[in-house]
mmCIF file of C-alpha atoms and ligand atoms in Angstrom:
data_model
loop_
_atom_site.group_PDB
_atom_site.id
_atom_site.type_symbol
_atom_site.label_atom_id
_atom_site.label_comp_id
_atom_site.label_asym_id
_atom_site.label_seq_id
_atom_site.Cartn_x
_atom_site.Cartn_y
_atom_site.Cartn_z
ATOM 1 C CA VAL A 1 -0.133 0.289 -0.467
ATOM 2 C CA PRO A 2 1.427 3.086 -1.075
ATOM 3 C CA GLU A 3 2.145 5.434 1.812
ATOM 4 C CA GLU A 4 0.106 8.581 -0.231
ATOM 5 C CA THR A 5 -2.738 6.576 0.580
ATOM 6 C CA ILE A 6 -2.168 7.226 4.742
ATOM 7 C CA ASP A 7 -4.063 9.990 6.095
ATOM 8 C CA SER A 8 -2.890 11.959 8.414
ATOM 9 C CA ARG A 9 -6.658 12.568 10.434
ATOM 10 C CA HIS A 10 -7.468 8.858 10.303
ATOM 11 C CA PHE A 11 -3.110 7.801 11.155
ATOM 12 C CA ARG A 12 -3.984 9.677 14.903
ATOM 13 C CA THR A 13 -7.375 8.517 14.442
ATOM 14 C CA VAL A 14 -6.504 5.158 14.800
ATOM 15 C CA LEU A 15 -2.313 5.501 16.923
ATOM 16 C CA GLY A 16 -5.224 7.521 19.406
ATOM 17 C CA HIS A 17 -5.993 3.549 19.993
ATOM 18 C CA PHE A 18 -3.505 2.355 22.137
ATOM 19 C CA PRO A 19 -3.787 3.240 25.929
ATOM 20 C CA THR A 20 -0.722 6.418 26.481
ATOM 21 C CA GLY A 21 0.568 7.215 30.552
ATOM 22 C CA VAL A 22 1.308 10.777 30.410
ATOM 23 C CA THR A 23 4.815 12.005 31.108
ATOM 24 C CA ALA A 24 6.604 15.662 31.865
ATOM 25 C CA VAL A 25 10.339 15.252 30.273
ATOM 26 C CA THR A 26 12.370 18.471 32.353
ATOM 27 C CA ALA A 27 15.166 20.276 32.229
ATOM 28 C CA ILE A 28 17.011 22.506 33.110
ATOM 29 C CA ASP A 29 18.259 24.587 29.656
ATOM 30 C CA GLU A 30 19.760 27.752 30.846
ATOM 31 C CA GLY A 31 19.214 28.740 33.717
ATOM 32 C CA LYS A 32 15.743 27.791 33.423
ATOM 33 C CA PRO A 33 13.143 25.056 33.705
ATOM 34 C CA VAL A 34 11.703 23.556 30.654
ATOM 35 C CA GLY A 35 9.879 20.468 30.185
ATOM 36 C CA MET A 36 7.164 18.818 27.947
ATOM 37 C CA ALA A 37 4.062 16.718 27.829
ATOM 38 C CA VAL A 38 5.245 13.511 26.390
ATOM 39 C CA GLY A 39 3.051 10.226 25.820
ATOM 40 C CA SER A 40 5.679 8.240 23.501
ATOM 41 C CA PHE A 41 7.896 6.872 26.880
ATOM 42 C CA THR A 42 9.151 3.615 27.770
ATOM 43 C CA SER A 43 11.698 1.656 28.762
ATOM 44 C CA VAL A 44 13.935 0.183 27.045
ATOM 45 C CA SER A 45 16.677 -2.102 28.658
ATOM 46 C CA LEU A 46 17.986 -3.252 31.579
ATOM 47 C CA ASP A 47 21.888 -3.287 31.145
ATOM 48 C CA PRO A 48 22.494 -0.887 30.307
ATOM 49 C CA PRO A 49 19.221 0.712 32.059
ATOM 50 C CA LEU A 50 17.720 2.786 29.137
ATOM 51 C CA VAL A 51 13.969 3.933 28.627
ATOM 52 C CA ALA A 52 13.314 5.814 25.137
ATOM 53 C CA PHE A 53 11.003 9.244 24.361
ATOM 54 C CA LEU A 54 10.399 10.168 20.899
ATOM 55 C CA PRO A 55 9.633 14.026 20.783
ATOM 56 C CA ALA A 56 8.779 16.323 17.495
ATOM 57 C CA ARG A 57 11.777 17.303 15.430
ATOM 58 C CA ASN A 58 10.771 21.269 15.547
ATOM 59 C CA SER A 59 9.679 21.523 19.430
ATOM 60 C CA VAL A 60 10.623 24.160 21.011
ATOM 61 C CA THR A 61 10.913 21.815 23.984
ATOM 62 C CA TRP A 62 13.186 19.085 23.064
ATOM 63 C CA ALA A 63 15.742 22.186 21.435
ATOM 64 C CA ARG A 64 16.539 23.237 24.652
ATOM 65 C CA ILE A 65 16.223 19.805 26.389
ATOM 66 C CA ARG A 66 18.704 18.471 23.931
ATOM 67 C CA ARG A 67 20.649 21.318 24.588
ATOM 68 C CA ALA A 68 21.445 20.655 28.626
ATOM 69 C CA GLY A 69 21.925 16.860 27.069
ATOM 70 C CA GLN A 70 20.275 15.503 30.631
ATOM 71 C CA PHE A 71 16.731 15.093 31.211
ATOM 72 C CA CYS A 72 14.080 13.958 34.111
ATOM 73 C CA VAL A 73 10.158 12.286 33.267
ATOM 74 C CA ASN A 74 8.528 12.580 35.510
ATOM 75 C CA ILE A 75 5.275 9.396 35.512
ATOM 76 C CA LEU A 76 1.993 12.325 36.371
ATOM 77 C CA SER A 77 -0.076 10.949 38.695
ATOM 78 C CA ALA A 78 -4.201 11.845 37.614
ATOM 79 C CA SER A 79 -4.273 15.000 39.650
ATOM 80 C CA GLN A 80 -1.543 15.883 38.007
ATOM 81 C CA LEU A 81 -4.777 17.272 34.801
ATOM 82 C CA ASP A 82 -4.410 20.398 34.998
ATOM 83 C CA LEU A 83 -0.878 20.056 34.828
ATOM 84 C CA CYS A 84 -0.891 18.095 32.125
ATOM 85 C CA GLY A 85 -2.029 21.155 30.167
ATOM 86 C CA THR A 86 0.406 23.603 30.667
ATOM 87 C CA MET A 87 3.936 21.140 29.387
ATOM 88 C CA ALA A 88 1.993 20.861 26.175
ATOM 89 C CA SER A 89 0.951 24.375 26.476
ATOM 90 C CA ARG A 90 3.671 27.063 24.521
ATOM 91 C CA SER A 91 4.205 28.623 28.093
ATOM 92 C CA ASP A 92 7.378 29.635 28.932
ATOM 93 C CA GLU A 93 6.719 29.758 32.698
ATOM 94 C CA LYS A 94 5.731 25.973 32.700
ATOM 95 C CA PHE A 95 6.586 25.684 36.430
ATOM 96 C CA THR A 96 5.103 28.365 38.225
ATOM 97 C CA ALA A 97 2.172 26.035 39.695
ATOM 98 C CA CYS A 98 4.175 23.263 40.366
ATOM 99 C CA SER A 99 6.886 22.551 42.969
ATOM 100 C CA TRP A 100 9.537 21.272 42.486
ATOM 101 C CA ARG A 101 13.514 20.673 43.044
ATOM 102 C CA GLN A 102 16.380 19.346 41.112
ATOM 103 C CA GLY A 103 17.830 15.646 41.057
ATOM 104 C CA VAL A 104 21.713 14.321 40.566
ATOM 105 C CA THR A 105 21.561 15.696 37.174
ATOM 106 C CA GLY A 106 19.902 18.835 38.626
ATOM 107 C CA SER A 107 16.576 17.712 36.278
ATOM 108 C CA PRO A 108 13.477 19.095 37.782
ATOM 109 C CA ILE A 109 11.860 16.402 39.797
ATOM 110 C CA ILE A 110 7.628 17.663 39.900
ATOM 111 C CA ASP A 111 6.215 18.100 43.289
ATOM 112 C CA GLY A 112 2.861 14.714 43.361
ATOM 113 C CA ALA A 113 4.593 12.725 40.188
ATOM 114 C CA LEU A 114 4.123 8.515 40.680
ATOM 115 C CA ALA A 115 7.647 8.330 40.016
ATOM 116 C CA TRP A 116 11.341 10.072 38.344
ATOM 117 C CA ILE A 117 13.298 8.933 35.367
ATOM 118 C CA GLU A 118 16.257 10.666 35.465
ATOM 119 C CA CYS A 119 18.587 10.021 32.347
ATOM 120 C CA GLU A 120 21.652 11.617 29.888
ATOM 121 C CA ILE A 121 21.083 11.541 26.769
ATOM 122 C CA ASP A 122 22.508 8.365 25.582
ATOM 123 C CA ALA A 123 22.036 8.510 21.759
ATOM 124 C CA VAL A 124 18.916 10.001 19.599
ATOM 125 C CA HIS A 125 17.553 8.753 15.644
ATOM 126 C CA GLU A 126 15.602 10.437 13.065
ATOM 127 C CA ALA A 127 12.293 8.858 12.819
ATOM 128 C CA GLY A 128 10.466 10.663 9.965
ATOM 129 C CA ASP A 129 9.221 14.447 12.047
ATOM 130 C CA HIS A 130 10.522 12.685 15.452
ATOM 131 C CA ASP A 131 13.244 11.817 16.940
ATOM 132 C CA ILE A 132 13.988 8.846 19.237
ATOM 133 C CA VAL A 133 15.960 9.484 21.877
ATOM 134 C CA VAL A 134 16.902 7.345 23.958
ATOM 135 C CA GLY A 135 18.648 8.323 27.599
ATOM 136 C CA ARG A 136 20.486 6.255 30.394
ATOM 137 C CA VAL A 137 19.266 5.866 33.312
ATOM 138 C CA LEU A 138 21.597 7.591 36.587
ATOM 139 C CA ALA A 139 18.893 7.378 39.127
ATOM 140 C CA LEU A 140 14.793 6.893 39.484
ATOM 141 C CA GLU A 141 12.604 5.812 42.055
ATOM 142 C CA ALA A 142 8.605 5.757 42.645
ATOM 143 C CA ASP A 143 6.025 6.454 44.961
ATOM 144 C CA THR A 144 5.969 3.873 46.031
ATOM 145 C CA GLU A 145 4.250 4.384 49.250
ATOM 146 C CA GLY A 146 1.961 6.467 47.853
ATOM 147 C CA SER A 147 -1.760 5.535 46.726
ATOM 148 C CA GLY A 148 -1.230 8.307 43.398
ATOM 149 C CA THR A 149 -2.558 6.536 40.787
ATOM 150 C CA PRO A 150 -2.011 8.012 36.989
ATOM 151 C CA LEU A 151 -3.143 10.474 33.955
ATOM 152 C CA LEU A 152 -4.084 8.094 30.929
ATOM 153 C CA PHE A 153 -4.680 9.787 27.939
ATOM 154 C CA PHE A 154 -6.547 7.313 25.424
ATOM 155 C CA ARG A 155 -8.141 8.228 22.147
ATOM 156 C CA GLY A 156 -7.684 11.924 22.271
ATOM 157 C CA GLY A 157 -9.420 11.867 26.069
ATOM 158 C CA TYR A 158 -7.230 11.371 29.561
ATOM 159 C CA GLY A 159 -8.647 9.052 32.181
ATOM 160 C CA ALA A 160 -7.682 7.440 35.784
ATOM 161 C CA PHE A 161 -6.554 3.927 36.390
ATOM 162 C CA ASP A 162 -9.536 1.850 37.100
ATOM 163 C CA GLY A 163 -7.929 -1.396 39.141
ATOM 164 C CA GLY A 164 -5.730 -2.573 42.238
ATOM 165 C CA ASN A 165 -1.960 -1.747 42.492
ATOM 166 C CA GLY A 166 -1.643 -4.962 42.761
HETATM 167 C C1 FMN B 201 -0.617 13.848 26.324
HETATM 168 C C2 FMN B 201 0.134 14.481 25.759
HETATM 169 C C3 FMN B 201 1.357 13.692 25.224
HETATM 170 C C4 FMN B 201 1.572 14.134 24.470
HETATM 171 N N1 FMN B 201 3.121 13.548 24.159
HETATM 172 C C5 FMN B 201 4.382 14.153 22.757
HETATM 173 C C6 FMN B 201 5.547 12.963 22.593
HETATM 174 O O1 FMN B 201 5.527 12.394 22.292
HETATM 175 N N2 FMN B 201 5.771 14.343 21.683
HETATM 176 C C7 FMN B 201 6.413 14.831 21.665
HETATM 177 O O2 FMN B 201 6.720 15.658 20.393
HETATM 178 N N3 FMN B 201 4.963 16.050 21.881
HETATM 179 C C8 FMN B 201 3.855 15.267 22.700
HETATM 180 N N4 FMN B 201 3.078 16.277 22.649
HETATM 181 C C9 FMN B 201 2.679 17.730 22.839
HETATM 182 C C10 FMN B 201 4.154 18.268 23.921
HETATM 183 O O3 FMN B 201 3.526 18.008 25.029
HETATM 184 C C11 FMN B 201 4.512 20.327 23.634
HETATM 185 O O4 FMN B 201 2.750 20.094 22.779
HETATM 186 C C12 FMN B 201 4.574 20.456 22.507
HETATM 187 O O5 FMN B 201 6.256 19.906 23.488
HETATM 188 C C13 FMN B 201 4.740 22.049 23.668
HETATM 189 O O6 FMN B 201 5.883 22.900 22.152
HETATM 190 P P1 FMN B 201 6.913 22.961 22.241
HETATM 191 O O7 FMN B 201 8.064 22.785 22.354
HETATM 192 O O8 FMN B 201 7.085 23.340 20.299
HETATM 193 O O9 FMN B 201 7.123 24.395 22.639
HETATM 194 C C14 FMN B 201 2.178 15.675 24.047
HETATM 195 C C15 FMN B 201 0.526 16.209 24.120
HETATM 196 C C16 FMN B 201 0.129 15.920 25.588
HETATM 197 C C17 FMN B 201 -1.706 16.061 26.707
#
């Protein structure tokens, strides 16, 4: 099937049937916290410990994260829907409505995140209009004591996890 028969709206609709969590990928660029909402996060390798996310090649925030060379993946909780909207916006002040601290890489760890994974950029692979960013994990922690549930994204809308925690 020639690829020009794949309509982009149809592509988005069909791929939107794959549910994802939502993360905020953050970094410190020239002294300023930067971040973007990212659904395309996945673990990649255990040995060595690698994770990945896929930013749009034209993302302004990705250019800043790339310049920083290090980043933190904050896994958002269902109570962080507003923060998700802020992180997906074009705002220059995405960190005024949340509290955060700096991890070992200096990248912002956002209070209330279910878990966070600090990385240095290991490799960047071009893939169409996106990049595949592979991060080597330097530190990570989860709020294992907490009862927080994840923010989920499915068919263009948000939801919460409706199940037990094991
Ligand atoms: C739920 C959700 C998931 C997203 N996932 C991604 C993603 O995987 N890759 C990406 O490049 N942008 C993703 N975005 C969009 C970016 O968060 C954001 O709109 C963009 O970084 C802002 O543009 P800028 O970086 O050019 O300022 C997502 C947005 C939302 C709301």
